Amino acid sequence: MTTTPEGTLALSAQQIRKSFGGKEILHGISVDVKKGEHIAIIGPSGSGKSTFIRCLNLLETPDHGTIDLHGERVFDAVEKTPAKSVRALRKRVGMVFQSFNLFATHTALENVSLAQRLVLERSKTDAVDRSEELLERVGLKKHMHKHPSQLSGGQQQRVAIARSLALDPEVILFDEPTSAIDPEMRVEVLRVMKELAEGGMTMMTVTHEIEFAKEAADRAMFLADGELLEIGPAAEILTDPSNERIRRFVNALSGVI
Amino acid sequence: MLEASYVLEGLWITLQMWGGAFLLSVVLAIPVAMLRGSKNPLAKFIGALWAWIARGIPPIAWLIIIYFGLSLGIISEVPVLAAMVGLGIVNSAYIGDSIRSGLESVSNGQWEGAASVALTKKDALFRVVLPQAIPVMLASTAAYSITLLKNTAIASIIGANEMVFYAYNAVQVGADPITAFLTIGIVYLLLTVPVGMFARWLGSRAKRGSERVVY
Ligand SMILES: Nc1ncnc2c1ncn2[C@@H]1O[C@H](COP(=O)(O)OP(=O)(O)OP(=O)(O)O)[C@@H](O)[C@H]1O
Ligand SMILES: [Mg+2]
């Protein structure tokens, strides 16, 4: 299936298909993500970008296809995946949402600690220590006792990144992490993501921020109408796309006509 | 003249029926809400059928059916118990709605946020969703509780010696009807005051409790 030596593949999704109400949205998408690689996912609205990455942590269950993590089969659509295995996968594949989805009745610290306590069964002190460390890393330690409603969008998203990191995932998926944030607040989130990518985290990011993708992603994949149109080095695909459709899309996003 | 001691005695029975019917309705409402929220069409149907019958038959008819029509052992022999069961059934449909709308008021993103960090459905429900849903549930539950309180007056029909029963008896033996019913009316009115306060208190407690789970 792949020419890359097995041990270096963090995530391999093969032939992912998904239908909603009888209409097929994803027509068999495959991607191999190397360990430490950052893949940007771009494409027009409705092309299936969100559906695709939601399939990768089983927030949507693919109708067809397989998912491997570090060479281990963690999902195969021909078998029913028990709830326990779904959770085991989600522990290994984190997700950061466009709308943050922080736990509204919990403080930033509690948001980051909750799964450490319940999923990793860490002691309270260990969970708090780790949470403080992560919040420090995203620059929010001094806000750790605030609730999401008291934080700006950019701050909430950084708490969400810390929450995801708290489980030490092998891969983190980002679905338009800055789309719901005021432009001037985006840089901090993008900076944290860039640091993560440089630090060797394996990432997949759905984004419309072409400059960010060029700079921070290794490869870019372009989805159109539920198909993978092209995948290749981010700088190449996003700077001088050979595919006419991608060129038009990228130019439109960059404001070039 | 409606004697104070009778008002107090009636009040005690009213409170018993109110509390008993409320507790029963909550116990019944949880499975009703689960059935109605289920994806299984049969379960959904059974839940909807229960709510339809519980709500569609007037409370007074429920009480008479349970007290005179069914032989449910001690329940059908003691008016207070028959009233608790009848009003509990009626109220379960309303509380079931209130549980459901409370859960639906919490955005799907909260469930997804919980799922994304590998929480079980149960943990997502108890640690993330319910702390947000409970204050919403309590607001509507408080309103239904006041209706439930007033519906306990119906139990006088089947001979439960609650406040209306005593007021009516007093009038039968010559008390002034306006004074008698105004007196118990004020007692009902006063009872509704703590309900709102209690709901608010429970709401803030539920919220704090959920945070204490971690710390
Ligand atoms: N739960 C669902 N039920 C039905 N249809 C859905 C569902 N989720 C997505 N779709 C449909 O699938 C298609 C792809 O949606 P998706 O959200 O994956 O696109 P996207 O590329 O992320 O778009 P955007 O850039 O607007 O976020 C759309 O036509 C959408 O209406
Ligand atoms: Mg999307």
mmCIF file of N, CA, C and O in Angstrom, chain B residues 13-64:
data_model
loop_
_atom_site.group_PDB
_atom_site.id
_atom_site.type_symbol
_atom_site.label_atom_id
_atom_site.label_comp_id
_atom_site.label_asym_id
_atom_site.label_seq_id
_atom_site.Cartn_x
_atom_site.Cartn_y
_atom_site.Cartn_z
ATOM 1 N N ILE B 13 -50.592 17.218 55.059
ATOM 2 C CA ILE B 13 -50.985 16.216 54.041
ATOM 3 C C ILE B 13 -50.662 16.739 52.639
ATOM 4 O O ILE B 13 -50.158 16.012 51.788
ATOM 5 N N THR B 14 -50.919 18.029 52.416
ATOM 6 C CA THR B 14 -50.590 18.633 51.117
ATOM 7 C C THR B 14 -49.104 18.474 50.812
ATOM 8 O O THR B 14 -48.709 18.065 49.721
ATOM 9 N N LEU B 15 -48.280 18.777 51.824
ATOM 10 C CA LEU B 15 -46.829 18.680 51.632
ATOM 11 C C LEU B 15 -46.402 17.237 51.352
ATOM 12 O O LEU B 15 -45.549 16.986 50.498
ATOM 13 N N GLN B 16 -47.031 16.293 52.061
ATOM 14 C CA GLN B 16 -46.695 14.883 51.826
ATOM 15 C C GLN B 16 -47.000 14.480 50.389
ATOM 16 O O GLN B 16 -46.202 13.819 49.727
ATOM 17 N N MET B 17 -48.183 14.881 49.917
ATOM 18 C CA MET B 17 -48.569 14.497 48.554
ATOM 19 C C MET B 17 -47.679 15.178 47.530
ATOM 20 O O MET B 17 -47.271 14.577 46.537
ATOM 21 N N TRP B 18 -47.378 16.423 47.822
ATOM 22 C CA TRP B 18 -46.532 17.197 46.905
ATOM 23 C C TRP B 18 -45.149 16.545 46.788
ATOM 24 O O TRP B 18 -44.670 16.239 45.692
ATOM 25 N N GLY B 19 -44.539 16.302 47.964
ATOM 26 C CA GLY B 19 -43.205 15.705 47.976
ATOM 27 C C GLY B 19 -43.194 14.312 47.372
ATOM 28 O O GLY B 19 -42.342 13.977 46.546
ATOM 29 N N GLY B 20 -44.189 13.500 47.793
ATOM 30 C CA GLY B 20 -44.233 12.116 47.307
ATOM 31 C C GLY B 20 -44.439 12.064 45.799
ATOM 32 O O GLY B 20 -43.747 11.324 45.087
ATOM 33 N N ALA B 21 -45.400 12.855 45.318
ATOM 34 C CA ALA B 21 -45.687 12.851 43.883
ATOM 35 C C ALA B 21 -44.482 13.366 43.107
ATOM 36 O O ALA B 21 -44.143 12.851 42.037
ATOM 37 N N PHE B 22 -43.806 14.367 43.678
ATOM 38 C CA PHE B 22 -42.635 14.921 42.988
ATOM 39 C C PHE B 22 -41.534 13.870 42.858
ATOM 40 O O PHE B 22 -41.002 13.634 41.768
ATOM 41 N N LEU B 23 -41.224 13.204 43.972
ATOM 42 C CA LEU B 23 -40.156 12.200 43.934
ATOM 43 C C LEU B 23 -40.506 11.087 42.961
ATOM 44 O O LEU B 23 -39.685 10.660 42.146
ATOM 45 N N LEU B 24 -41.767 10.614 43.033
ATOM 46 C CA LEU B 24 -42.183 9.544 42.121
ATOM 47 C C LEU B 24 -42.057 10.009 40.671
ATOM 48 O O LEU B 24 -41.600 9.263 39.798
ATOM 49 N N SER B 25 -42.441 11.267 40.428
ATOM 50 C CA SER B 25 -42.415 11.747 39.038
ATOM 51 C C SER B 25 -40.984 11.835 38.511
ATOM 52 O O SER B 25 -40.731 11.533 37.350
ATOM 53 N N VAL B 26 -40.039 12.182 39.385
ATOM 54 C CA VAL B 26 -38.640 12.250 38.937
ATOM 55 C C VAL B 26 -38.141 10.838 38.627
ATOM 56 O O VAL B 26 -37.505 10.589 37.594
ATOM 57 N N VAL B 27 -38.482 9.891 39.531
ATOM 58 C CA VAL B 27 -38.051 8.501 39.321
ATOM 59 C C VAL B 27 -38.622 7.963 38.004
ATOM 60 O O VAL B 27 -37.936 7.283 37.240
ATOM 61 N N LEU B 28 -39.872 8.283 37.718
ATOM 62 C CA LEU B 28 -40.489 7.821 36.462
ATOM 63 C C LEU B 28 -39.963 8.592 35.253
ATOM 64 O O LEU B 28 -39.849 8.044 34.164
ATOM 65 N N ALA B 29 -39.637 9.865 35.480
ATOM 66 C CA ALA B 29 -39.269 10.723 34.338
ATOM 67 C C ALA B 29 -37.932 10.333 33.732
ATOM 68 O O ALA B 29 -37.723 10.507 32.526
ATOM 69 N N ILE B 30 -37.019 9.807 34.545
ATOM 70 C CA ILE B 30 -35.693 9.465 34.010
ATOM 71 C C ILE B 30 -35.812 8.398 32.916
ATOM 72 O O ILE B 30 -35.344 8.617 31.795
ATOM 73 N N PRO B 31 -36.487 7.253 33.197
ATOM 74 C CA PRO B 31 -36.665 6.305 32.074
ATOM 75 C C PRO B 31 -37.506 6.879 30.931
ATOM 76 O O PRO B 31 -37.231 6.574 29.767
ATOM 77 N N VAL B 32 -38.499 7.708 31.255
ATOM 78 C CA VAL B 32 -39.318 8.294 30.179
ATOM 79 C C VAL B 32 -38.443 9.156 29.263
ATOM 80 O O VAL B 32 -38.504 9.049 28.031
ATOM 81 N N ALA B 33 -37.571 9.982 29.880
ATOM 82 C CA ALA B 33 -36.685 10.835 29.080
ATOM 83 C C ALA B 33 -35.724 9.978 28.266
ATOM 84 O O ALA B 33 -35.443 10.271 27.100
ATOM 85 N N MET B 34 -35.223 8.889 28.873
ATOM 86 C CA MET B 34 -34.291 8.022 28.145
ATOM 87 C C MET B 34 -34.985 7.350 26.965
ATOM 88 O O MET B 34 -34.430 7.268 25.868
ATOM 89 N N LEU B 35 -36.209 6.868 27.210
ATOM 90 C CA LEU B 35 -36.957 6.226 26.123
ATOM 91 C C LEU B 35 -37.210 7.213 24.984
ATOM 92 O O LEU B 35 -36.998 6.915 23.819
ATOM 93 N N ARG B 36 -37.653 8.413 25.360
ATOM 94 C CA ARG B 36 -37.993 9.394 24.318
ATOM 95 C C ARG B 36 -36.767 9.878 23.565
ATOM 96 O O ARG B 36 -36.847 10.221 22.389
ATOM 97 N N GLY B 37 -35.626 9.898 24.246
ATOM 98 C CA GLY B 37 -34.400 10.343 23.593
ATOM 99 C C GLY B 37 -33.682 9.233 22.840
ATOM 100 O O GLY B 37 -32.690 9.472 22.170
ATOM 101 N N SER B 38 -34.210 8.001 22.962
ATOM 102 C CA SER B 38 -33.530 6.849 22.359
ATOM 103 C C SER B 38 -33.598 6.895 20.834
ATOM 104 O O SER B 38 -34.458 7.529 20.241
ATOM 105 N N LYS B 39 -32.628 6.197 20.208
ATOM 106 C CA LYS B 39 -32.632 6.118 18.748
ATOM 107 C C LYS B 39 -33.530 4.974 18.289
ATOM 108 O O LYS B 39 -33.963 4.948 17.145
ATOM 109 N N ASN B 40 -33.786 4.044 19.188
ATOM 110 C CA ASN B 40 -34.638 2.903 18.866
ATOM 111 C C ASN B 40 -36.089 3.357 18.707
ATOM 112 O O ASN B 40 -36.679 3.930 19.625
ATOM 113 N N PRO B 41 -36.702 3.127 17.550
ATOM 114 C CA PRO B 41 -38.058 3.643 17.298
ATOM 115 C C PRO B 41 -39.099 3.073 18.268
ATOM 116 O O PRO B 41 -40.014 3.793 18.673
ATOM 117 N N LEU B 42 -38.935 1.823 18.661
ATOM 118 C CA LEU B 42 -39.903 1.229 19.582
ATOM 119 C C LEU B 42 -39.810 1.908 20.955
ATOM 120 O O LEU B 42 -40.831 2.280 21.548
ATOM 121 N N ALA B 43 -38.571 2.089 21.420
ATOM 122 C CA ALA B 43 -38.367 2.755 22.707
ATOM 123 C C ALA B 43 -38.936 4.182 22.654
ATOM 124 O O ALA B 43 -39.623 4.623 23.573
ATOM 125 N N LYS B 44 -38.660 4.862 21.564
ATOM 126 C CA LYS B 44 -39.165 6.220 21.370
ATOM 127 C C LYS B 44 -40.688 6.244 21.460
ATOM 128 O O LYS B 44 -41.294 7.094 22.094
ATOM 129 N N PHE B 45 -41.313 5.249 20.781
ATOM 130 C CA PHE B 45 -42.767 5.166 20.742
ATOM 131 C C PHE B 45 -43.331 4.940 22.146
ATOM 132 O O PHE B 45 -44.294 5.601 22.547
ATOM 133 N N ILE B 46 -42.702 4.021 22.883
ATOM 134 C CA ILE B 46 -43.199 3.727 24.231
ATOM 135 C C ILE B 46 -43.094 4.980 25.113
ATOM 136 O O ILE B 46 -44.027 5.319 25.846
ATOM 137 N N GLY B 47 -41.979 5.679 24.994
ATOM 138 C CA GLY B 47 -41.792 6.913 25.764
ATOM 139 C C GLY B 47 -42.844 7.954 25.411
ATOM 140 O O GLY B 47 -43.423 8.595 26.284
ATOM 141 N N ALA B 48 -43.089 8.113 24.113
ATOM 142 C CA ALA B 48 -44.064 9.110 23.662
ATOM 143 C C ALA B 48 -45.480 8.721 24.104
ATOM 144 O O ALA B 48 -46.279 9.572 24.488
ATOM 145 N N LEU B 49 -45.756 7.412 24.049
ATOM 146 C CA LEU B 49 -47.080 6.910 24.458
ATOM 147 C C LEU B 49 -47.320 7.206 25.938
ATOM 148 O O LEU B 49 -48.389 7.683 26.326
ATOM 149 N N TRP B 50 -46.296 6.937 26.736
ATOM 150 C CA TRP B 50 -46.397 7.208 28.174
ATOM 151 C C TRP B 50 -46.696 8.694 28.409
ATOM 152 O O TRP B 50 -47.616 9.051 29.155
ATOM 153 N N ALA B 51 -45.925 9.536 27.761
ATOM 154 C CA ALA B 51 -46.094 10.975 27.969
ATOM 155 C C ALA B 51 -47.494 11.417 27.521
ATOM 156 O O ALA B 51 -48.146 12.232 28.175
ATOM 157 N N TRP B 52 -47.947 10.841 26.424
ATOM 158 C CA TRP B 52 -49.257 11.217 25.878
ATOM 159 C C TRP B 52 -50.378 10.833 26.843
ATOM 160 O O TRP B 52 -51.259 11.641 27.144
ATOM 161 N N ILE B 53 -50.308 9.591 27.340
ATOM 162 C CA ILE B 53 -51.360 9.118 28.244
ATOM 163 C C ILE B 53 -51.280 9.858 29.582
ATOM 164 O O ILE B 53 -52.295 10.312 30.115
ATOM 165 N N ALA B 54 -50.054 10.009 30.104
ATOM 166 C CA ALA B 54 -49.895 10.650 31.412
ATOM 167 C C ALA B 54 -50.433 12.069 31.387
ATOM 168 O O ALA B 54 -51.091 12.523 32.318
ATOM 169 N N ARG B 55 -50.163 12.752 30.306
ATOM 170 C CA ARG B 55 -50.521 14.157 30.197
ATOM 171 C C ARG B 55 -51.928 14.370 29.678
ATOM 172 O O ARG B 55 -52.592 15.342 30.024
ATOM 173 N N GLY B 56 -52.377 13.444 28.815
ATOM 174 C CA GLY B 56 -53.645 13.622 28.119
ATOM 175 C C GLY B 56 -54.858 13.400 29.004
ATOM 176 O O GLY B 56 -55.907 14.012 28.804
ATOM 177 N N ILE B 57 -54.734 12.518 29.982
ATOM 178 C CA ILE B 57 -55.853 12.257 30.895
ATOM 179 C C ILE B 57 -55.806 13.289 32.016
ATOM 180 O O ILE B 57 -54.762 13.485 32.633
ATOM 181 N N PRO B 58 -56.904 13.963 32.302
ATOM 182 C CA PRO B 58 -56.873 15.010 33.347
ATOM 183 C C PRO B 58 -56.489 14.415 34.699
ATOM 184 O O PRO B 58 -56.860 13.284 35.009
ATOM 185 N N PRO B 59 -55.743 15.170 35.490
ATOM 186 C CA PRO B 59 -55.308 14.674 36.799
ATOM 187 C C PRO B 59 -56.463 14.134 37.640
ATOM 188 O O PRO B 59 -56.326 13.096 38.290
ATOM 189 N N ILE B 60 -57.602 14.825 37.586
ATOM 190 C CA ILE B 60 -58.734 14.370 38.417
ATOM 191 C C ILE B 60 -59.192 12.977 37.988
ATOM 192 O O ILE B 60 -59.511 12.120 38.815
ATOM 193 N N ALA B 61 -59.150 12.716 36.685
ATOM 194 C CA ALA B 61 -59.531 11.393 36.183
ATOM 195 C C ALA B 61 -58.522 10.334 36.628
ATOM 196 O O ALA B 61 -58.905 9.225 37.022
ATOM 197 N N TRP B 62 -57.240 10.685 36.579
ATOM 198 C CA TRP B 62 -56.210 9.750 37.062
ATOM 199 C C TRP B 62 -56.487 9.337 38.502
ATOM 200 O O TRP B 62 -56.436 8.158 38.850
ATOM 201 N N LEU B 63 -56.771 10.349 39.348
ATOM 202 C CA LEU B 63 -56.959 10.057 40.767
ATOM 203 C C LEU B 63 -58.165 9.157 40.981
ATOM 204 O O LEU B 63 -58.117 8.196 41.751
ATOM 205 N N ILE B 64 -59.241 9.450 40.265
ATOM 206 C CA ILE B 64 -60.453 8.648 40.438
ATOM 207 C C ILE B 64 -60.242 7.229 39.908
ATOM 208 O O ILE B 64 -60.660 6.254 40.528
#
